[in-house]
JSON list of N, CA and C in Angstrom, two decimals:
[
{"chain": "A", "resi": 288, "resn": "UNK", "atom": "N", "xyz": [92.86, 112.49, 87.93]},
{"chain": "A", "resi": 288, "resn": "UNK", "atom": "CA", "xyz": [94.19, 112.66, 87.37]},
{"chain": "A", "resi": 288, "resn": "UNK", "atom": "C", "xyz": [95.06, 111.49, 87.81]},
{"chain": "A", "resi": 289, "resn": "UNK", "atom": "N", "xyz": [95.94, 111.05, 86.92]},
{"chain": "A", "resi": 289, "resn": "UNK", "atom": "CA", "xyz": [96.81, 109.91, 87.18]},
{"chain": "A", "resi": 289, "resn": "UNK", "atom": "C", "xyz": [98.06, 110.32, 87.93]},
{"chain": "A", "resi": 290, "resn": "UNK", "atom": "N", "xyz": [98.57, 109.42, 88.73]},
{"chain": "A", "resi": 290, "resn": "UNK", "atom": "CA", "xyz": [99.78, 109.65, 89.51]},
{"chain": "A", "resi": 290, "resn": "UNK", "atom": "C", "xyz": [100.82, 108.59, 89.17]},
{"chain": "A", "resi": 291, "resn": "UNK", "atom": "N", "xyz": [102.12, 108.91, 89.28]},
{"chain": "A", "resi": 291, "resn": "UNK", "atom": "CA", "xyz": [103.14, 107.90, 89.04]},
{"chain": "A", "resi": 291, "resn": "UNK", "atom": "C", "xyz": [103.20, 106.86, 90.17]},
{"chain": "A", "resi": 292, "resn": "UNK", "atom": "N", "xyz": [102.61, 107.17, 91.32]},
{"chain": "A", "resi": 292, "resn": "UNK", "atom": "CA", "xyz": [102.57, 106.27, 92.47]},
{"chain": "A", "resi": 292, "resn": "UNK", "atom": "C", "xyz": [101.36, 106.65, 93.34]},
{"chain": "A", "resi": 293, "resn": "UNK", "atom": "N", "xyz": [101.09, 105.87, 94.35]},
{"chain": "A", "resi": 293, "resn": "UNK", "atom": "CA", "xyz": [99.97, 106.18, 95.24]},
{"chain": "A", "resi": 293, "resn": "UNK", "atom": "C", "xyz": [100.46, 107.21, 96.26]},
{"chain": "A", "resi": 294, "resn": "UNK", "atom": "N", "xyz": [99.92, 108.42, 96.24]},
{"chain": "A", "resi": 294, "resn": "UNK", "atom": "CA", "xyz": [100.36, 109.44, 97.19]},
{"chain": "A", "resi": 294, "resn": "UNK", "atom": "C", "xyz": [100.02, 109.05, 98.64]},
{"chain": "A", "resi": 295, "resn": "UNK", "atom": "N", "xyz": [101.02, 109.11, 99.50]},
{"chain": "A", "resi": 295, "resn": "UNK", "atom": "CA", "xyz": [100.83, 108.77, 100.91]},
{"chain": "A", "resi": 295, "resn": "UNK", "atom": "C", "xyz": [99.76, 109.66, 101.56]},
{"chain": "A", "resi": 296, "resn": "UNK", "atom": "N", "xyz": [99.70, 110.93, 101.13]},
{"chain": "A", "resi": 296, "resn": "UNK", "atom": "CA", "xyz": [98.72, 111.86, 101.69]},
{"chain": "A", "resi": 296, "resn": "UNK", "atom": "C", "xyz": [97.29, 111.37, 101.46]},
{"chain": "A", "resi": 297, "resn": "UNK", "atom": "N", "xyz": [97.04, 110.72, 100.32]},
{"chain": "A", "resi": 297, "resn": "UNK", "atom": "CA", "xyz": [95.70, 110.18, 100.05]},
{"chain": "A", "resi": 297, "resn": "UNK", "atom": "C", "xyz": [95.44, 108.93, 100.90]},
{"chain": "A", "resi": 298, "resn": "UNK", "atom": "N", "xyz": [96.44, 108.06, 101.00]},
{"chain": "A", "resi": 298, "resn": "UNK", "atom": "CA", "xyz": [96.29, 106.85, 101.81]},
{"chain": "A", "resi": 298, "resn": "UNK", "atom": "C", "xyz": [95.99, 107.20, 103.27]},
{"chain": "A", "resi": 299, "resn": "UNK", "atom": "N", "xyz": [96.62, 108.25, 103.77]},
{"chain": "A", "resi": 299, "resn": "UNK", "atom": "CA", "xyz": [96.43, 108.64, 105.16]},
{"chain": "A", "resi": 299, "resn": "UNK", "atom": "C", "xyz": [95.01, 109.11, 105.46]},
{"chain": "A", "resi": 300, "resn": "UNK", "atom": "N", "xyz": [94.24, 109.45, 104.43]},
{"chain": "A", "resi": 300, "resn": "UNK", "atom": "CA", "xyz": [92.87, 109.93, 104.62]},
{"chain": "A", "resi": 300, "resn": "UNK", "atom": "C", "xyz": [91.84, 108.80, 104.70]},
{"chain": "A", "resi": 301, "resn": "UNK", "atom": "N", "xyz": [92.26, 107.58, 104.39]},
{"chain": "A", "resi": 301, "resn": "UNK", "atom": "CA", "xyz": [91.33, 106.44, 104.33]},
{"chain": "A", "resi": 301, "resn": "UNK", "atom": "C", "xyz": [91.27, 105.75, 105.68]},
{"chain": "A", "resi": 302, "resn": "UNK", "atom": "N", "xyz": [90.06, 105.53, 106.18]},
{"chain": "A", "resi": 302, "resn": "UNK", "atom": "CA", "xyz": [89.91, 104.82, 107.44]},
{"chain": "A", "resi": 302, "resn": "UNK", "atom": "C", "xyz": [89.79, 103.31, 107.17]},
{"chain": "A", "resi": 303, "resn": "UNK", "atom": "N", "xyz": [89.97, 102.51, 108.20]},
{"chain": "A", "resi": 303, "resn": "UNK", "atom": "CA", "xyz": [89.85, 101.06, 108.09]},
{"chain": "A", "resi": 303, "resn": "UNK", "atom": "C", "xyz": [88.47, 100.71, 107.54]},
{"chain": "A", "resi": 304, "resn": "UNK", "atom": "N", "xyz": [88.46, 99.87, 106.51]},
{"chain": "A", "resi": 304, "resn": "UNK", "atom": "CA", "xyz": [87.22, 99.50, 105.82]},
{"chain": "A", "resi": 304, "resn": "UNK", "atom": "C", "xyz": [86.92, 100.39, 104.63]},
{"chain": "A", "resi": 305, "resn": "UNK", "atom": "N", "xyz": [87.67, 101.48, 104.49]},
{"chain": "A", "resi": 305, "resn": "UNK", "atom": "CA", "xyz": [87.46, 102.42, 103.40]},
{"chain": "A", "resi": 305, "resn": "UNK", "atom": "C", "xyz": [88.20, 102.02, 102.13]},
{"chain": "A", "resi": 306, "resn": "UNK", "atom": "N", "xyz": [87.91, 102.74, 101.04]},
{"chain": "A", "resi": 306, "resn": "UNK", "atom": "CA", "xyz": [88.49, 102.45, 99.73]},
{"chain": "A", "resi": 306, "resn": "UNK", "atom": "C", "xyz": [89.17, 103.68, 99.16]},
{"chain": "A", "resi": 307, "resn": "UNK", "atom": "N", "xyz": [90.19, 103.43, 98.35]},
{"chain": "A", "resi": 307, "resn": "UNK", "atom": "CA", "xyz": [90.84, 104.47, 97.56]},
{"chain": "A", "resi": 307, "resn": "UNK", "atom": "C", "xyz": [90.92, 103.94, 96.14]},
{"chain": "A", "resi": 308, "resn": "UNK", "atom": "N", "xyz": [90.35, 104.67, 95.19]},
{"chain": "A", "resi": 308, "resn": "UNK", "atom": "CA", "xyz": [90.41, 104.28, 93.77]},
{"chain": "A", "resi": 308, "resn": "UNK", "atom": "C", "xyz": [91.21, 105.36, 93.06]},
{"chain": "A", "resi": 309, "resn": "UNK", "atom": "N", "xyz": [92.31, 104.94, 92.39]},
{"chain": "A", "resi": 309, "resn": "UNK", "atom": "CA", "xyz": [93.21, 105.92, 91.78]},
{"chain": "A", "resi": 309, "resn": "UNK", "atom": "C", "xyz": [93.91, 105.30, 90.57]},
{"chain": "A", "resi": 310, "resn": "UNK", "atom": "N", "xyz": [94.03, 106.08, 89.46]},
{"chain": "A", "resi": 310, "resn": "UNK", "atom": "CA", "xyz": [94.82, 105.62, 88.32]},
{"chain": "A", "resi": 310, "resn": "UNK", "atom": "C", "xyz": [96.30, 105.87, 88.60]},
{"chain": "A", "resi": 311, "resn": "UNK", "atom": "N", "xyz": [97.12, 104.83, 88.43]},
{"chain": "A", "resi": 311, "resn": "UNK", "atom": "CA", "xyz": [98.56, 104.91, 88.71]},
{"chain": "A", "resi": 311, "resn": "UNK", "atom": "C", "xyz": [99.32, 104.29, 87.54]},
{"chain": "A", "resi": 312, "resn": "UNK", "atom": "N", "xyz": [100.45, 104.91, 87.17]},
{"chain": "A", "resi": 312, "resn": "UNK", "atom": "CA", "xyz": [101.28, 104.32, 86.12]},
{"chain": "A", "resi": 312, "resn": "UNK", "atom": "C", "xyz": [102.12, 105.35, 85.41]},
{"chain": "A", "resi": 313, "resn": "UNK", "atom": "N", "xyz": [102.43, 105.07, 84.16]},
{"chain": "A", "resi": 313, "resn": "UNK", "atom": "CA", "xyz": [103.23, 105.95, 83.32]},
{"chain": "A", "resi": 313, "resn": "UNK", "atom": "C", "xyz": [102.32, 107.01, 82.69]},
{"chain": "A", "resi": 314, "resn": "UNK", "atom": "N", "xyz": [102.93, 108.03, 82.10]},
{"chain": "A", "resi": 314, "resn": "UNK", "atom": "CA", "xyz": [102.14, 109.08, 81.44]},
{"chain": "A", "resi": 314, "resn": "UNK", "atom": "C", "xyz": [101.29, 108.52, 80.30]},
{"chain": "A", "resi": 315, "resn": "UNK", "atom": "N", "xyz": [101.79, 107.50, 79.61]},
{"chain": "A", "resi": 315, "resn": "UNK", "atom": "CA", "xyz": [101.11, 106.97, 78.43]},
{"chain": "A", "resi": 315, "resn": "UNK", "atom": "C", "xyz": [99.95, 106.01, 78.76]},
{"chain": "A", "resi": 316, "resn": "UNK", "atom": "N", "xyz": [100.01, 105.34, 79.91]},
{"chain": "A", "resi": 316, "resn": "UNK", "atom": "CA", "xyz": [98.95, 104.39, 80.27]},
{"chain": "A", "resi": 316, "resn": "UNK", "atom": "C", "xyz": [99.00, 104.13, 81.77]},
{"chain": "A", "resi": 317, "resn": "UNK", "atom": "N", "xyz": [97.81, 104.00, 82.36]},
{"chain": "A", "resi": 317, "resn": "UNK", "atom": "CA", "xyz": [97.74, 103.75, 83.79]},
{"chain": "A", "resi": 317, "resn": "UNK", "atom": "C", "xyz": [96.88, 102.52, 84.09]},
{"chain": "A", "resi": 318, "resn": "UNK", "atom": "N", "xyz": [97.04, 102.03, 85.30]},
{"chain": "A", "resi": 318, "resn": "UNK", "atom": "CA", "xyz": [96.22, 100.97, 85.84]},
{"chain": "A", "resi": 318, "resn": "UNK", "atom": "C", "xyz": [95.34, 101.58, 86.92]},
{"chain": "A", "resi": 319, "resn": "UNK", "atom": "N", "xyz": [94.05, 101.30, 86.85]},
{"chain": "A", "resi": 319, "resn": "UNK", "atom": "CA", "xyz": [93.14, 101.77, 87.89]},
{"chain": "A", "resi": 319, "resn": "UNK", "atom": "C", "xyz": [93.29, 100.83, 89.08]},
{"chain": "A", "resi": 320, "resn": "UNK", "atom": "N", "xyz": [93.65, 101.38, 90.23]},
{"chain": "A", "resi": 320, "resn": "UNK", "atom": "CA", "xyz": [93.81, 100.58, 91.44]},
{"chain": "A", "resi": 320, "resn": "UNK", "atom": "C", "xyz": [92.66, 100.85, 92.39]},
{"chain": "A", "resi": 321, "resn": "UNK", "atom": "N", "xyz": [92.12, 99.78, 92.95]},
{"chain": "A", "resi": 321, "resn": "UNK", "atom": "CA", "xyz": [91.14, 99.89, 94.03]},
{"chain": "A", "resi": 321, "resn": "UNK", "atom": "C", "xyz": [91.80, 99.32, 95.28]},
{"chain": "A", "resi": 322, "resn": "UNK", "atom": "N", "xyz": [92.07, 100.19, 96.23]},
{"chain": "A", "resi": 322, "resn": "UNK", "atom": "CA", "xyz": [92.71, 99.78, 97.48]},
{"chain": "A", "resi": 322, "resn": "UNK", "atom": "C", "xyz": [91.66, 99.77, 98.59]},
{"chain": "A", "resi": 323, "resn": "UNK", "atom": "N", "xyz": [91.67, 98.73, 99.39]},
{"chain": "A", "resi": 323, "resn": "UNK", "atom": "CA", "xyz": [90.79, 98.63, 100.55]},
{"chain": "A", "resi": 323, "resn": "UNK", "atom": "C", "xyz": [91.66, 98.54, 101.78]},
{"chain": "A", "resi": 324, "resn": "UNK", "atom": "N", "xyz": [91.42, 99.42, 102.74]},
{"chain": "A", "resi": 324, "resn": "UNK", "atom": "CA", "xyz": [92.23, 99.43, 103.96]},
{"chain": "A", "resi": 324, "resn": "UNK", "atom": "C", "xyz": [91.67, 98.38, 104.92]},
{"chain": "A", "resi": 325, "resn": "UNK", "atom": "N", "xyz": [92.45, 97.33, 105.16]},
{"chain": "A", "resi": 325, "resn": "UNK", "atom": "CA", "xyz": [92.05, 96.22, 106.02]},
{"chain": "A", "resi": 325, "resn": "UNK", "atom": "C", "xyz": [92.33, 96.54, 107.49]},
{"chain": "A", "resi": 326, "resn": "UNK", "atom": "N", "xyz": [93.49, 97.14, 107.74]},
{"chain": "A", "resi": 326, "resn": "UNK", "atom": "CA", "xyz": [93.89, 97.55, 109.09]},
{"chain": "A", "resi": 326, "resn": "UNK", "atom": "C", "xyz": [94.84, 98.73, 108.95]},
{"chain": "A", "resi": 327, "resn": "UNK", "atom": "N", "xyz": [95.39, 99.20, 110.05]},
{"chain": "A", "resi": 327, "resn": "UNK", "atom": "CA", "xyz": [96.29, 100.36, 109.98]},
{"chain": "A", "resi": 327, "resn": "UNK", "atom": "C", "xyz": [97.56, 100.06, 109.18]},
{"chain": "A", "resi": 328, "resn": "UNK", "atom": "N", "xyz": [97.89, 98.79, 108.99]},
{"chain": "A", "resi": 328, "resn": "UNK", "atom": "CA", "xyz": [99.11, 98.43, 108.25]},
{"chain": "A", "resi": 328, "resn": "UNK", "atom": "C", "xyz": [98.86, 97.53, 107.05]},
{"chain": "A", "resi": 329, "resn": "UNK", "atom": "N", "xyz": [97.62, 97.17, 106.77]},
{"chain": "A", "resi": 329, "resn": "UNK", "atom": "CA", "xyz": [97.33, 96.21, 105.70]},
{"chain": "A", "resi": 329, "resn": "UNK", "atom": "C", "xyz": [96.30, 96.76, 104.71]},
{"chain": "A", "resi": 330, "resn": "UNK", "atom": "N", "xyz": [96.62, 96.58, 103.41]},
{"chain": "A", "resi": 330, "resn": "UNK", "atom": "CA", "xyz": [95.74, 97.00, 102.32]},
{"chain": "A", "resi": 330, "resn": "UNK", "atom": "C", "xyz": [95.51, 95.82, 101.37]},
{"chain": "A", "resi": 331, "resn": "UNK", "atom": "N", "xyz": [94.32, 95.74, 100.80]},
{"chain": "A", "resi": 331, "resn": "UNK", "atom": "CA", "xyz": [94.03, 94.80, 99.71]},
{"chain": "A", "resi": 331, "resn": "UNK", "atom": "C", "xyz": [93.98, 95.62, 98.43]},
{"chain": "A", "resi": 332, "resn": "UNK", "atom": "N", "xyz": [94.59, 95.10, 97.36]},
{"chain": "A", "resi": 332, "resn": "UNK", "atom": "CA", "xyz": [94.66, 95.86, 96.10]},
{"chain": "A", "resi": 332, "resn": "UNK", "atom": "C", "xyz": [94.08, 95.06, 94.95]},
{"chain": "A", "resi": 333, "resn": "UNK", "atom": "N", "xyz": [93.23, 95.70, 94.16]},
{"chain": "A", "resi": 333, "resn": "UNK", "atom": "CA", "xyz": [92.72, 95.14, 92.91]},
{"chain": "A", "resi": 333, "resn": "UNK", "atom": "C", "xyz": [93.19, 96.05, 91.79]},
{"chain": "A", "resi": 334, "resn": "UNK", "atom": "N", "xyz": [93.62, 95.47, 90.66]},
{"chain": "A", "resi": 334, "resn": "UNK", "atom": "CA", "xyz": [94.16, 96.25, 89.55]},
{"chain": "A", "resi": 334, "resn": "UNK", "atom": "C", "xyz": [93.33, 96.04, 88.28]},
{"chain": "A", "resi": 335, "resn": "UNK", "atom": "N", "xyz": [93.06, 97.15, 87.57]},
{"chain": "A", "resi": 335, "resn": "UNK", "atom": "CA", "xyz": [92.30, 97.14, 86.33]},
{"chain": "A", "resi": 335, "resn": "UNK", "atom": "C", "xyz": [93.11, 97.93, 85.30]},
{"chain": "A", "resi": 336, "resn": "UNK", "atom": "N", "xyz": [93.85, 97.26, 84.41]},
{"chain": "A", "resi": 336, "resn": "UNK", "atom": "CA", "xyz": [94.75, 97.95, 83.47]},
{"chain": "A", "resi": 336, "resn": "UNK", "atom": "C", "xyz": [94.01, 98.57, 82.28]},
{"chain": "A", "resi": 337, "resn": "UNK", "atom": "N", "xyz": [94.77, 99.41, 81.55]},
{"chain": "A", "resi": 337, "resn": "UNK", "atom": "CA", "xyz": [94.29, 99.93, 80.27]},
{"chain": "A", "resi": 337, "resn": "UNK", "atom": "C", "xyz": [93.60, 101.27, 80.33]},
{"chain": "A", "resi": 338, "resn": "UNK", "atom": "N", "xyz": [93.96, 102.14, 81.25]},
{"chain": "A", "resi": 338, "resn": "UNK", "atom": "CA", "xyz": [93.36, 103.46, 81.36]},
{"chain": "A", "resi": 338, "resn": "UNK", "atom": "C", "xyz": [94.35, 104.55, 80.96]},
{"chain": "A", "resi": 339, "resn": "UNK", "atom": "N", "xyz": [93.81, 105.72, 80.63]},
{"chain": "A", "resi": 339, "resn": "UNK", "atom": "CA", "xyz": [94.66, 106.88, 80.33]},
{"chain": "A", "resi": 339, "resn": "UNK", "atom": "C", "xyz": [93.97, 108.14, 80.83]},
{"chain": "A", "resi": 340, "resn": "UNK", "atom": "N", "xyz": [94.62, 108.82, 81.77]},
{"chain": "A", "resi": 340, "resn": "UNK", "atom": "CA", "xyz": [94.09, 110.03, 82.38]},
{"chain": "A", "resi": 340, "resn": "UNK", "atom": "C", "xyz": [95.08, 111.17, 82.21]},
{"chain": "A", "resi": 341, "resn": "UNK", "atom": "N", "xyz": [94.63, 112.39, 82.46]},
{"chain": "A", "resi": 341, "resn": "UNK", "atom": "CA", "xyz": [95.55, 113.52, 82.49]},
{"chain": "A", "resi": 341, "resn": "UNK", "atom": "C", "xyz": [96.46, 113.34, 83.69]},
{"chain": "A", "resi": 342, "resn": "UNK", "atom": "N", "xyz": [97.70, 113.85, 83.63]},
{"chain": "A", "resi": 342, "resn": "UNK", "atom": "CA", "xyz": [98.64, 113.65, 84.74]},
{"chain": "A", "resi": 342, "resn": "UNK", "atom": "C", "xyz": [98.32, 114.51, 85.95]},
{"chain": "A", "resi": 343, "resn": "UNK", "atom": "N", "xyz": [98.52, 113.94, 87.13]},
{"chain": "A", "resi": 343, "resn": "UNK", "atom": "CA", "xyz": [98.47, 114.69, 88.37]},
{"chain": "A", "resi": 343, "resn": "UNK", "atom": "C", "xyz": [99.79, 115.44, 88.49]},
{"chain": "A", "resi": 344, "resn": "UNK", "atom": "N", "xyz": [99.72, 116.73, 88.74]},
{"chain": "A", "resi": 344, "resn": "UNK", "atom": "CA", "xyz": [100.95, 117.52, 88.88]},
{"chain": "A", "resi": 344, "resn": "UNK", "atom": "C", "xyz": [101.04, 118.05, 90.31]},
{"chain": "A", "resi": 345, "resn": "UNK", "atom": "N", "xyz": [102.23, 118.41, 90.71]},
{"chain": "A", "resi": 345, "resn": "UNK", "atom": "CA", "xyz": [102.43, 118.91, 92.06]},
{"chain": "A", "resi": 345, "resn": "UNK", "atom": "C", "xyz": [102.75, 117.79, 93.03]},
{"chain": "A", "resi": 346, "resn": "UNK", "atom": "N", "xyz": [102.43, 118.00, 94.31]},
{"chain": "A", "resi": 346, "resn": "UNK", "atom": "CA", "xyz": [102.75, 117.02, 95.34]},
{"chain": "A", "resi": 346, "resn": "UNK", "atom": "C", "xyz": [102.07, 115.68, 95.06]},
{"chain": "A", "resi": 347, "resn": "UNK", "atom": "N", "xyz": [102.85, 114.61, 95.03]},
{"chain": "A", "resi": 347, "resn": "UNK", "atom": "CA", "xyz": [102.33, 113.28, 94.76]},
{"chain": "A", "resi": 347, "resn": "UNK", "atom": "C", "xyz": [102.20, 112.96, 93.29]},
{"chain": "A", "resi": 348, "resn": "UNK", "atom": "N", "xyz": [102.52, 113.91, 92.41]},
{"chain": "A", "resi": 348, "resn": "UNK", "atom": "CA", "xyz": [102.38, 113.70, 90.97]},
{"chain": "A", "resi": 348, "resn": "UNK", "atom": "C", "xyz": [103.66, 113.97, 90.21]},
{"chain": "A", "resi": 349, "resn": "UNK", "atom": "N", "xyz": [103.52, 114.29, 88.92]},
{"chain": "A", "resi": 349, "resn": "UNK", "atom": "CA", "xyz": [104.66, 114.56, 88.06]},
{"chain": "A", "resi": 349, "resn": "UNK", "atom": "C", "xyz": [105.08, 116.02, 88.17]},
{"chain": "A", "resi": 350, "resn": "UNK", "atom": "N", "xyz": [106.35, 116.28, 87.94]},
{"chain": "A", "resi": 350, "resn": "UNK", "atom": "CA", "xyz": [106.84, 117.66, 87.89]},
{"chain": "A", "resi": 350, "resn": "UNK", "atom": "C", "xyz": [106.37, 118.31, 86.60]},
{"chain": "A", "resi": 351, "resn": "UNK", "atom": "N", "xyz": [106.09, 119.58, 86.65]},
{"chain": "A", "resi": 351, "resn": "UNK", "atom": "CA", "xyz": [105.65, 120.31, 85.46]},
{"chain": "A", "resi": 351, "resn": "UNK", "atom": "C", "xyz": [106.85, 120.87, 84.75]}
]
């Protein structure tokens, strides 16, 4: 499910060297982001545009 932003709760679950892949953007179109945690304060981000997913609702997502 797509989110309007990267939920902090998901980022907090990733250990150093780990990855988080998540579609982020508007309801009509999202960008697939691949985040790699480099250190406790540093992330590397790769973006792949042109995706469309169902919306994430609730905490970290859109209001219903």
